[in-house]
Amino acid sequence: MPEDDWLARALPVEDLTGLEPPEPMLRILLACAGLTAEVVYCARLPHAPRPLYPQLEARGLEWRVGLCPDGTALLWIRGRAR
Amino acid sequence: MTFSMASVRPEQGPPLSVPLAFFFTAPFALIAAGVLIAVRGSEGLASMWGNTALAAAHLGAVGLLLFVMIGALYQMLPTVGGAAVPGIRLAHGVHALLLAGAAALIVGQSGGPVGAFTWAVAALLAGLLLFLTPTGVALARSRAEGPTVWGLRVAVLGLTAVVFAGLRLAWIRSGAPTPGVLASPTGWLTLRIAHAHLGFLAWIGGLLTAVSWQVVPMFFLAPAPPRALPWVTLGGVAASLVGLFTALFVDVEPSTVVWLALPGALAVWLAHPAWTLTALRKRARRRKDATLWFWWLAMGVAPLCLAAGAASAAFDSPKLPLVYGTLVLFGWAGALVHGMLTRVVPFLVWLHWCAPHVGSRPMPSVRELLPQRPIAVGFTVHASTLVAALAAIALDSSLAWRGLGVGLAATGCVLLWEVGTVVARGRAATR
Ligand code: HEM
């Protein structure tokens, strides 16, 4: 998907798989405070973080989720381009 | 690294008021059961045929368990099933109808006017149709795969079956003509046993096992169940569901019904606790967590349910069915539901009220919303009340029964304190 080429930009992946809920969500929401269209945040989670999506939408962020064969999920978030 | 992109559509979860309305009913049901037993003493408690025993059993089975489990289903369907429940605002109507129906059922069963059963049938039927229709649509539409969503489907079918049988019993108790097959004492007993086991195994067992495959790994950072286990468990539960439901329509001996319950009982009270206890032993996070004690209690009691069920079927003692019902409703399912509420309510309040403010102002953590102390007190009171219940059945003295009544009411009050604390702290933080 050409419009998803920003996914390739996220470099460090924060590993949140060993945390109890809602700790991963807390970390992600705190990280979201500094995001712009240029700054991408990426995290690995134990599963797709469905309850988080409404929070990301309310903050006007753009996000993608990739499901890995081992059951974990990768989450990319960035601010929306104005 | 290979992965597939997932849908990122925000799920249409219910407003917080929906699960909370159902969850907050539970402590009041426990208090009502406690007051009923404390006031009556030993009257109507000599066997499961006694009116106080039947009313208390339904305060537990319906007032505590059914309400919490319906609230949990409304919450879980969009996240686990990926399917929004249509017309979610109707959930408050469902709550009101079930509350009225459950109250009428308890009035009828505790020896009140027979007409109460007619009101119970009308309100429970309306409430459950209003619940089952949209959730059935959501479950049928769900594209999610895996055992949990199948477990939810089996549990909802189990709910339909237990309610069908319960309403049939209540309808006849309301004075309606008794169909031929039920006119004999064994026909009536067959229906009662099938009804109770559809509730214990297909509805309660089906839902609690399906939910734990999801929440044990998630909440306790424990390993997921081995691939085959959920399907084997589900197979046992589904076999009992089909067998027991069929028994509602054909002329079978009560002893046959017991065999029909066996696959579900082995799955729910033996295979499931064996996996859960192993998974909890291997959990990654080892900090003090009073919620875990409820899991240990429930999983320890589960095999005792199997033993008590077998003993009730094998020996003709009026006390054994009381022990069996107490272990199932209060020691196993009741403890699990109590423990789950101490996890789920803080999580939901945090998600709905605190998460929107994270990053802009300090918000309490879930452990600050519900500290360990109230949970530990809740566990101590719940476990002591279970012991008091078994002692009351053994002693059958008025004093022991009244003591149990006080214990049940205290468990309800502590549960109310636990969930009330969360809501009060969540409100204060976001005001
Ligand atoms: C929601 C609708 C329900 C209705 C209308 C209902 C109604 C009844 C009635 C009328 C009886 C007694 C029959 C008699 O008087 O001889 C009964 C027995 C019983 N019910 Fe329910 N019930 C309902 C749900 C449940 C659920 C969800 C459970 C959970 C397991 C349950 C567990 C039991 C048990 C354990 C007995 C006693 C069985 C025995 O000792 O033989 N009921 N029910």
Coordinates of C-alpha atoms and ligand atoms in Angstrom, one line a residue:
Chain A
M1 CA 0.0 0.0 0.0
P2 CA 1.8 3.2 -1.1
E3 CA 0.0 5.3 1.5
D4 CA 1.4 3.1 4.2
D5 CA 5.0 3.7 3.4
W6 CA 5.4 5.6 6.7
L7 CA 5.3 2.2 8.5
A8 CA 8.8 1.5 7.3
R9 CA 10.1 4.6 9.1
A10 CA 9.5 3.5 12.7
L11 CA 12.8 2.4 14.0
P12 CA 12.8 1.4 17.7
V13 CA 10.0 -1.0 18.6
E14 CA 9.0 -0.7 22.3
D15 CA 8.3 -4.2 23.6
L16 CA 5.1 -4.1 25.7
T17 CA 4.4 -7.8 25.7
G18 CA 5.4 -8.4 29.3
L19 CA 3.1 -5.9 30.9
E20 CA -0.3 -6.3 32.6
P21 CA -3.2 -4.5 31.1
P22 CA -3.8 -1.6 31.0
E23 CA -0.1 -0.8 31.4
P24 CA 0.7 -1.1 27.7
M25 CA -2.2 1.3 26.9
L26 CA -0.9 3.8 29.4
R27 CA 2.6 3.7 27.9
I28 CA 1.2 4.1 24.4
L29 CA -1.1 7.0 25.3
L30 CA 1.8 8.8 27.1
A31 CA 4.0 8.3 24.0
C32 CA 1.2 9.7 21.8
A33 CA 1.5 13.1 23.3
G34 CA 4.6 13.9 21.2
L35 CA 3.6 12.5 17.9
T36 CA 3.4 14.4 14.6
A37 CA 2.9 13.2 11.0
E38 CA 6.7 12.9 10.9
V39 CA 7.3 11.2 14.2
V40 CA 6.2 7.5 14.2
Y41 CA 5.8 5.4 17.4
C42 CA 6.0 1.6 17.2
A43 CA 5.2 -1.0 19.8
R44 CA 4.9 -4.7 20.1
L45 CA 1.9 -6.0 22.1
P46 CA 0.6 -9.4 23.2
H47 CA -2.4 -9.0 21.0
A48 CA -4.3 -6.4 18.8
P49 CA -5.1 -3.5 21.2
R50 CA -8.8 -3.1 20.3
P51 CA -9.9 -1.1 23.3
L52 CA -7.2 1.4 22.4
Y53 CA -8.6 2.3 19.0
P54 CA -11.3 4.7 20.2
Q55 CA -8.7 6.6 22.3
L56 CA -6.4 6.9 19.3
E57 CA -9.2 8.1 17.1
A58 CA -10.3 10.7 19.8
R59 CA -6.7 12.1 19.7
G60 CA -6.9 12.4 15.9
L61 CA -4.0 10.0 15.4
E62 CA -3.4 7.6 12.5
W63 CA -2.5 3.9 13.3
R64 CA -2.0 0.5 11.8
V65 CA -1.8 -2.9 13.4
G66 CA 0.1 -5.9 12.1
L67 CA -0.7 -9.4 13.4
C68 CA 2.4 -11.6 13.8
P69 CA 2.3 -15.5 13.5
D70 CA 3.3 -15.8 17.1
G71 CA 0.1 -14.1 18.2
T72 CA 1.7 -10.8 19.1
A73 CA 0.8 -7.5 17.3
L74 CA 2.8 -4.6 16.0
L75 CA 1.2 -1.1 16.4
W76 CA 2.4 2.0 14.5
I77 CA 1.0 5.4 15.3
R78 CA 1.6 8.9 14.0
G79 CA 0.0 12.3 14.1
R80 CA -2.2 13.2 11.1
A81 CA -0.7 15.4 8.4
R82 CA -2.5 18.8 8.5
Chain B
M1 CA 9.4 -10.3 9.8
T2 CA 6.0 -11.4 8.4
F3 CA 2.6 -10.1 9.6
S4 CA -0.8 -9.5 8.2
M5 CA -2.5 -6.1 8.7
A6 CA -5.5 -6.1 11.0
S7 CA -8.7 -4.1 10.9
V8 CA -8.3 -0.9 12.9
R9 CA -12.0 0.1 13.0
P10 CA -12.8 1.4 16.5
E11 CA -15.1 -1.2 18.0
Q12 CA -18.5 -0.2 19.2
G13 CA -18.2 -1.1 22.8
P14 CA -21.1 -0.4 25.1
P15 CA -21.2 2.8 27.2
L16 CA -19.8 2.1 30.7
S17 CA -23.2 2.5 32.2
V18 CA -24.3 -0.8 30.6
P19 CA -21.9 -3.3 32.2
L20 CA -21.9 -1.3 35.4
A21 CA -25.7 -1.5 35.8
F22 CA -25.5 -5.3 35.6
F23 CA -22.4 -5.6 37.8
F24 CA -23.9 -3.4 40.5
T25 CA -26.9 -5.7 40.8
A26 CA -24.7 -8.5 42.1
P27 CA -23.9 -7.2 45.6
F28 CA -27.6 -6.5 46.2
A29 CA -28.5 -10.0 45.3
L30 CA -26.0 -11.4 47.8
I31 CA -27.3 -9.0 50.5
A32 CA -30.9 -10.1 49.7
A33 CA -29.9 -13.8 49.9
G34 CA -28.2 -13.1 53.2
V35 CA -31.2 -11.3 54.7
L36 CA -33.6 -14.0 53.5
I37 CA -31.6 -16.8 55.2
A38 CA -30.8 -14.7 58.3
V39 CA -34.5 -14.0 58.8
R40 CA -35.8 -17.5 58.1
G41 CA -33.2 -19.4 60.1
S42 CA -33.5 -23.1 59.2
E43 CA -37.0 -22.8 57.7
G44 CA -37.2 -24.0 54.1
L45 CA -33.5 -25.0 54.1
A46 CA -33.7 -28.7 54.9
S47 CA -33.3 -29.7 51.2
M48 CA -33.1 -28.3 47.7
W49 CA -37.0 -28.6 47.6
G50 CA -37.3 -26.0 50.5
N51 CA -38.6 -22.6 49.4
T52 CA -35.8 -20.7 51.1
A53 CA -33.2 -22.9 49.4
L54 CA -34.7 -22.4 46.0
A55 CA -35.0 -18.7 46.4
A56 CA -31.5 -18.3 47.7
A57 CA -30.2 -20.5 44.8
H58 CA -31.8 -18.2 42.3
L59 CA -30.5 -15.1 44.1
G60 CA -27.1 -16.6 43.4
A61 CA -27.7 -18.1 40.0
V62 CA -29.7 -15.2 38.6
G63 CA -29.2 -12.2 40.8
L64 CA -25.4 -12.6 41.1
L65 CA -24.2 -14.8 38.2
L66 CA -26.7 -14.1 35.4
F67 CA -26.6 -10.4 35.8
V68 CA -22.8 -10.2 35.9
M69 CA -22.4 -12.6 33.0
I70 CA -24.9 -10.7 30.9
G71 CA -23.0 -7.4 31.6
A72 CA -19.8 -9.2 30.7
L73 CA -21.2 -10.5 27.4
Y74 CA -22.3 -7.0 26.4
Q75 CA -18.8 -5.9 27.1
M76 CA -16.9 -8.8 25.5
L77 CA -18.9 -9.3 22.3
P78 CA -17.4 -6.2 20.4
T79 CA -13.9 -6.9 21.6
V80 CA -13.7 -10.7 21.4
G81 CA -16.3 -11.3 18.7
G82 CA -15.5 -8.1 16.8
A83 CA -19.2 -7.6 16.4
A84 CA -21.2 -4.6 17.9
V85 CA -24.4 -5.6 19.6
P86 CA -27.2 -3.8 17.7
G87 CA -29.4 -1.4 19.8
I88 CA -27.1 -1.4 22.8
R89 CA -29.3 1.2 24.6
L90 CA -31.9 -1.5 24.9
A91 CA -29.6 -3.0 27.5
H92 CA -31.0 -0.8 30.2
G93 CA -34.5 -2.1 29.3
V94 CA -33.1 -5.7 29.5
H95 CA -31.7 -4.8 32.9
A96 CA -35.0 -3.4 34.2
L97 CA -37.0 -6.4 32.9
L98 CA -34.6 -9.0 34.3
L99 CA -34.6 -7.2 37.6
A100 CA -38.4 -7.2 37.8
G101 CA -38.5 -10.9 36.6
A102 CA -35.9 -12.1 39.0
A103 CA -37.6 -10.3 41.9
A104 CA -40.9 -11.9 41.0
L105 CA -39.3 -15.3 40.7
I106 CA -37.7 -15.0 44.2
V107 CA -41.0 -13.9 45.7
G108 CA -42.7 -16.9 44.2
Q109 CA -40.0 -19.4 45.1
S110 CA -39.7 -18.1 48.7
G111 CA -43.4 -19.0 49.3
G112 CA -45.1 -15.8 48.1
P113 CA -48.3 -15.6 46.0
V114 CA -48.3 -18.1 43.1
G115 CA -49.2 -15.3 40.8
A116 CA -45.6 -14.0 41.2
F117 CA -44.5 -16.8 38.9
T118 CA -46.7 -15.5 36.1
W119 CA -45.1 -12.0 36.4
A120 CA -41.7 -13.7 36.6
V121 CA -42.3 -15.6 33.4
A122 CA -43.5 -12.6 31.5
A123 CA -40.7 -10.2 32.6
L124 CA -37.9 -12.8 32.3
L125 CA -39.1 -13.9 28.9
A126 CA -39.3 -10.3 27.6
G127 CA -35.9 -9.3 29.1
L128 CA -34.1 -12.4 27.8
L129 CA -35.6 -12.1 24.3
L130 CA -34.5 -8.5 24.2
F131 CA -31.0 -9.6 25.2
L132 CA -30.8 -12.8 23.1
T133 CA -32.0 -11.3 19.8
P134 CA -29.3 -8.6 19.4
T135 CA -26.5 -10.7 20.9
G136 CA -27.5 -13.7 18.7
V137 CA -27.3 -11.4 15.7
A138 CA -23.9 -10.1 16.8
L139 CA -22.6 -13.6 17.4
A140 CA -23.9 -14.9 14.1
R141 CA -22.3 -12.0 12.3
S142 CA -19.0 -12.2 14.1
R143 CA -16.1 -13.2 11.8
A144 CA -13.8 -13.8 14.7
E145 CA -12.3 -17.3 14.8
G146 CA -11.0 -19.4 17.6
P147 CA -12.4 -21.2 20.6
T148 CA -13.4 -18.1 22.7
V149 CA -16.0 -16.9 20.3
W150 CA -17.3 -20.4 19.9
G151 CA -17.4 -20.7 23.7
L152 CA -19.5 -17.5 23.8
R153 CA -21.9 -19.0 21.2
V154 CA -22.3 -22.2 23.2
A155 CA -22.8 -20.2 26.4
V156 CA -25.5 -18.1 24.8
L157 CA -27.2 -21.3 23.6
G158 CA -26.8 -22.7 27.1
L159 CA -28.5 -19.5 28.5
T160 CA -31.4 -20.0 26.1
A161 CA -31.8 -23.6 27.2
V162 CA -31.6 -23.0 30.9
V163 CA -34.1 -20.2 30.7
F164 CA -36.4 -22.2 28.5
A165 CA -36.4 -25.0 31.1
G166 CA -36.6 -22.6 34.1
L167 CA -39.6 -20.7 32.5
R168 CA -41.3 -24.0 31.9
L169 CA -40.9 -24.9 35.6
A170 CA -42.0 -21.5 36.7
W171 CA -45.0 -21.5 34.3
I172 CA -46.3 -24.8 35.8
R173 CA -45.7 -23.4 39.3
S174 CA -47.9 -20.5 38.4
G175 CA -50.8 -22.9 38.2
A176 CA -50.8 -23.7 34.4
P177 CA -51.8 -27.2 33.6
T178 CA -48.9 -29.7 33.9
P179 CA -48.2 -31.6 30.7
G180 CA -48.4 -35.4 31.0
V181 CA -44.7 -36.2 31.1
L182 CA -44.1 -33.8 33.9
A183 CA -47.0 -34.9 36.0
S184 CA -45.1 -37.8 37.5
P185 CA -42.5 -37.0 40.3
T186 CA -39.7 -38.4 38.1
G187 CA -40.7 -36.3 35.1
W188 CA -40.5 -33.2 37.3
L189 CA -37.2 -34.3 38.8
T190 CA -35.8 -34.9 35.3
L191 CA -36.8 -31.4 34.3
R192 CA -35.3 -29.9 37.4
I193 CA -32.0 -31.7 37.1
A194 CA -31.7 -30.9 33.4
H195 CA -32.5 -27.3 34.1
A196 CA -29.9 -27.0 36.9
H197 CA -27.2 -28.7 34.8
L198 CA -27.9 -26.7 31.7
G199 CA -27.2 -23.7 34.0
F200 CA -24.2 -25.1 35.8
L201 CA -22.4 -26.5 32.7
A202 CA -23.6 -25.0 29.4
W203 CA -24.3 -21.5 30.5
I204 CA -22.0 -20.8 33.5
G205 CA -19.4 -23.4 32.6
G206 CA -19.5 -22.4 28.9
L207 CA -19.0 -18.7 29.6
L208 CA -16.5 -19.0 32.4
T209 CA -14.2 -21.4 30.5
A210 CA -14.3 -19.3 27.3
V211 CA -13.6 -16.1 29.2
S212 CA -10.7 -17.6 31.0
W213 CA -8.9 -18.7 27.9
Q214 CA -8.7 -15.0 27.1
V215 CA -8.3 -13.4 30.5
V216 CA -5.9 -15.8 32.3
P217 CA -3.1 -15.1 29.7
M218 CA -4.0 -11.4 29.5
F219 CA -4.4 -10.5 33.1
F220 CA -1.8 -12.8 34.7
L221 CA 0.7 -12.9 31.8
A222 CA 0.3 -16.7 31.9
P223 CA 0.7 -19.1 29.0
A224 CA -2.2 -19.6 26.6
P225 CA -4.0 -23.0 26.7
P226 CA -2.5 -25.7 24.6
R227 CA -4.2 -25.7 21.2
A228 CA -6.5 -28.7 21.7
L229 CA -7.7 -28.0 25.3
P230 CA -10.3 -25.3 24.6
W231 CA -11.8 -27.4 21.8
V232 CA -12.0 -30.5 24.0
T233 CA -13.5 -28.5 26.8
L234 CA -16.0 -26.9 24.3
G235 CA -16.8 -30.4 23.0
G236 CA -17.7 -31.7 26.5
V237 CA -19.8 -28.6 27.2
A238 CA -21.6 -28.8 23.8
A239 CA -22.3 -32.5 24.2
S240 CA -23.9 -31.9 27.6
L241 CA -25.9 -29.0 26.2
V242 CA -27.3 -31.1 23.4
G243 CA -28.0 -34.1 25.6
L244 CA -29.6 -32.1 28.5
F245 CA -31.7 -30.0 26.1
T246 CA -33.0 -33.1 24.4
A247 CA -33.9 -34.5 27.8
L248 CA -36.4 -31.7 28.2
F249 CA -38.6 -33.2 25.5
V250 CA -38.3 -36.9 26.0
D251 CA -39.3 -39.2 28.8
V252 CA -36.0 -40.1 30.5
E253 CA -35.1 -41.2 34.0
P254 CA -33.4 -38.7 36.3
S255 CA -30.4 -41.0 36.5
T256 CA -29.9 -40.8 32.7
V257 CA -29.8 -37.0 33.0
V258 CA -26.9 -37.3 35.3
W259 CA -24.9 -39.2 32.6
L260 CA -25.8 -36.5 30.1
A261 CA -24.2 -33.9 32.3
L262 CA -21.0 -35.9 32.7
P263 CA -19.0 -34.7 29.6
G264 CA -19.6 -31.1 30.5
A265 CA -18.8 -31.7 34.2
L266 CA -15.5 -33.4 33.4
A267 CA -14.6 -30.6 31.0
V268 CA -15.6 -27.7 33.3
W269 CA -14.7 -29.1 36.7
L270 CA -11.6 -31.2 35.9
A271 CA -9.9 -30.3 32.6
H272 CA -10.4 -26.5 32.9
P273 CA -9.1 -26.1 36.5
A274 CA -6.1 -28.5 35.6
W275 CA -5.1 -26.1 32.8
T276 CA -5.9 -22.9 34.8
L277 CA -3.9 -23.9 37.8
T278 CA -0.9 -24.9 35.6
A279 CA -1.1 -21.7 33.7
L280 CA -1.3 -19.6 36.9
R281 CA 1.7 -21.4 38.3
K282 CA 3.7 -20.4 35.2
R283 CA 2.5 -16.7 35.2
A284 CA 5.2 -14.2 34.4
R285 CA 4.1 -11.4 36.8
R286 CA 4.6 -12.6 40.4
R287 CA 3.6 -9.5 42.5
K288 CA 1.0 -9.8 45.2
D289 CA -2.4 -9.9 43.7
A290 CA -5.4 -10.7 45.8
T291 CA -7.6 -11.3 42.7
L292 CA -5.5 -14.5 42.2
W293 CA -6.8 -15.9 45.5
F294 CA -10.3 -16.0 44.0
W295 CA -9.0 -18.0 41.1
W296 CA -7.2 -20.5 43.3
L297 CA -10.3 -20.9 45.5
A298 CA -12.6 -21.4 42.5
M299 CA -10.3 -23.8 40.7
G300 CA -9.7 -25.7 44.0
V301 CA -13.5 -26.0 44.5
A302 CA -14.2 -27.1 40.9
P303 CA -13.2 -30.8 41.4
L304 CA -15.2 -30.8 44.6
C305 CA -18.3 -29.8 42.6
L306 CA -17.7 -32.8 40.4
A307 CA -17.4 -35.0 43.5
A308 CA -20.5 -33.4 45.2
G309 CA -22.5 -33.8 42.0
A310 CA -21.6 -37.5 41.8
A311 CA -22.4 -38.0 45.5
S312 CA -25.8 -36.3 45.1
A313 CA -26.6 -38.6 42.2
A314 CA -25.3 -41.7 44.0
F315 CA -26.7 -41.3 47.6
D316 CA -30.2 -40.3 48.7
S317 CA -29.4 -37.6 51.2
P318 CA -31.2 -34.2 51.2
K319 CA -27.9 -32.5 52.3
L320 CA -25.8 -33.5 49.4
P321 CA -27.7 -31.4 46.7
L322 CA -27.4 -28.4 49.1
V323 CA -23.6 -29.0 49.3
Y324 CA -23.5 -29.4 45.6
G325 CA -25.4 -26.2 44.8
T326 CA -23.4 -24.2 47.4
L327 CA -20.1 -25.3 46.0
V328 CA -21.1 -24.6 42.4
L329 CA -22.9 -21.3 42.8
F330 CA -20.9 -19.7 45.6
G331 CA -17.6 -21.6 45.9
W332 CA -16.8 -22.0 42.2
A333 CA -18.8 -19.6 39.9
G334 CA -19.5 -17.0 42.6
A335 CA -15.8 -16.8 43.6
L336 CA -14.7 -16.5 40.0
V337 CA -17.2 -13.8 39.3
H338 CA -16.3 -11.9 42.4
G339 CA -12.6 -12.1 41.6
M340 CA -13.2 -11.1 37.9
L341 CA -15.2 -8.0 39.0
T342 CA -12.2 -6.8 41.1
R343 CA -10.2 -6.9 37.8
V344 CA -12.7 -5.9 35.2
V345 CA -14.5 -3.0 37.0
P346 CA -11.2 -1.0 37.6
F347 CA -10.1 -1.7 34.1
L348 CA -13.3 -0.5 32.5
V349 CA -13.5 2.6 34.7
W350 CA -9.9 3.4 33.9
L351 CA -10.5 2.9 30.1
H352 CA -13.7 5.0 29.9
W353 CA -12.9 7.8 32.4
C354 CA -9.1 8.0 32.9
A355 CA -7.6 7.0 29.6
P356 CA -9.0 10.0 27.7
H357 CA -7.0 12.3 30.1
V358 CA -3.7 10.4 30.0
G359 CA -1.0 12.7 28.8
S360 CA -2.8 15.8 29.7
R361 CA -3.1 15.4 33.5
P362 CA -2.2 12.8 36.2
M363 CA -4.6 9.9 36.4
P364 CA -4.8 7.1 38.9
S365 CA -3.6 3.6 37.9
V366 CA -6.0 0.6 38.1
R367 CA -4.3 -0.4 41.4
E368 CA -5.0 3.0 42.8
L369 CA -8.7 2.8 41.7
L370 CA -9.0 -0.5 43.6
P371 CA -6.2 -1.2 46.1
Q372 CA -5.3 -4.7 47.3
R373 CA -6.9 -4.3 50.8
P374 CA -10.6 -4.2 49.8
I375 CA -10.0 -7.2 47.5
A376 CA -8.2 -9.1 50.3
V377 CA -11.1 -8.4 52.7
G378 CA -13.6 -9.4 50.0
F379 CA -11.8 -12.7 49.5
T380 CA -11.6 -13.4 53.2
V381 CA -15.3 -12.8 53.7
H382 CA -16.2 -14.8 50.6
A383 CA -14.1 -17.8 51.6
S384 CA -15.3 -17.7 55.2
T385 CA -18.9 -17.6 54.1
L386 CA -18.3 -20.7 52.0
V387 CA -17.1 -22.5 55.1
A388 CA -20.1 -21.1 57.1
A389 CA -22.5 -22.4 54.4
L390 CA -21.0 -26.0 54.5
A391 CA -21.1 -25.8 58.3
A392 CA -24.8 -24.7 58.3
I393 CA -25.7 -27.6 56.0
A394 CA -23.9 -30.1 58.2
L395 CA -25.3 -28.7 61.5
D396 CA -28.8 -27.6 60.2
S397 CA -29.3 -25.4 63.3
S398 CA -31.1 -22.1 63.1
L399 CA -28.1 -20.3 64.6
A400 CA -25.7 -21.7 61.9
W401 CA -28.1 -20.8 59.1
R402 CA -28.5 -17.3 60.5
G403 CA -24.7 -17.0 60.7
L404 CA -24.5 -18.0 57.0
G405 CA -27.1 -15.3 56.3
V406 CA -24.9 -12.7 57.9
G407 CA -21.9 -14.0 56.0
L408 CA -23.7 -13.7 52.6
A409 CA -24.9 -10.2 53.4
A410 CA -21.4 -9.2 54.5
T411 CA -20.0 -10.6 51.2
G412 CA -22.5 -8.5 49.3
C413 CA -21.6 -5.4 51.3
V414 CA -17.8 -5.9 50.7
L415 CA -18.4 -6.5 47.0
L416 CA -20.4 -3.2 46.9
W417 CA -17.5 -1.5 48.7
E418 CA -15.0 -2.9 46.2
V419 CA -16.9 -1.8 43.0
G420 CA -18.2 1.4 44.7
T421 CA -14.6 2.4 45.6
V422 CA -13.6 2.1 42.0
V423 CA -16.4 4.3 40.7
A424 CA -16.0 6.9 43.4
R425 CA -12.2 7.2 42.8
G426 CA -12.6 7.2 39.0
R427 CA -15.2 10.0 39.3
A428 CA -13.0 12.0 41.7
A429 CA -10.0 11.8 39.4
T430 CA -11.8 13.0 36.4
R431 CA -13.9 15.7 38.0
Ligands
HEM1 C1 -33.8 -17.2 34.5 C2 -34.7 -18.0 34.5 C3 -34.9 -19.1 35.5 C4 -36.1 -19.5 36.0 C5 -37.5 -18.9 35.6 C6 -35.9 -20.6 36.9 C7 -36.9 -21.3 37.6 C8 -36.7 -22.4 38.4 C9 -37.8 -23.1 39.1 C10 -39.2 -22.7 39.0 C11 -37.2 -24.1 39.8 C12 -37.9 -25.0 40.8 C13 -38.7 -26.0 40.3 C14 -39.6 -26.5 41.5 O1 -40.2 -25.6 42.1 O2 -39.6 -27.7 41.8 C15 -35.8 -24.0 39.5 C16 -34.9 -24.9 40.1 C17 -33.5 -24.7 40.0 N1 -32.9 -23.8 39.2 FE1 -33.7 -22.3 38.1 N2 -34.6 -20.8 37.0 C18 -33.9 -19.9 36.2 C19 -32.6 -19.8 36.0 C20 -31.6 -20.6 36.6 C21 -30.2 -20.5 36.4 C22 -29.5 -19.6 35.4 C23 -29.6 -21.4 37.1 C24 -28.2 -21.6 37.2 C25 -27.6 -22.7 37.3 C26 -30.7 -22.1 37.9 C27 -30.5 -23.2 38.8 C28 -31.5 -23.9 39.4 C29 -31.3 -24.9 40.4 C30 -29.9 -25.4 40.9 C31 -32.5 -25.4 40.8 C32 -32.8 -26.6 41.8 C33 -32.7 -27.8 41.1 C34 -32.8 -29.1 41.9 O3 -32.4 -29.0 43.1 O4 -33.3 -30.1 41.5 N3 -31.9 -21.6 37.5 N4 -35.5 -23.0 38.7

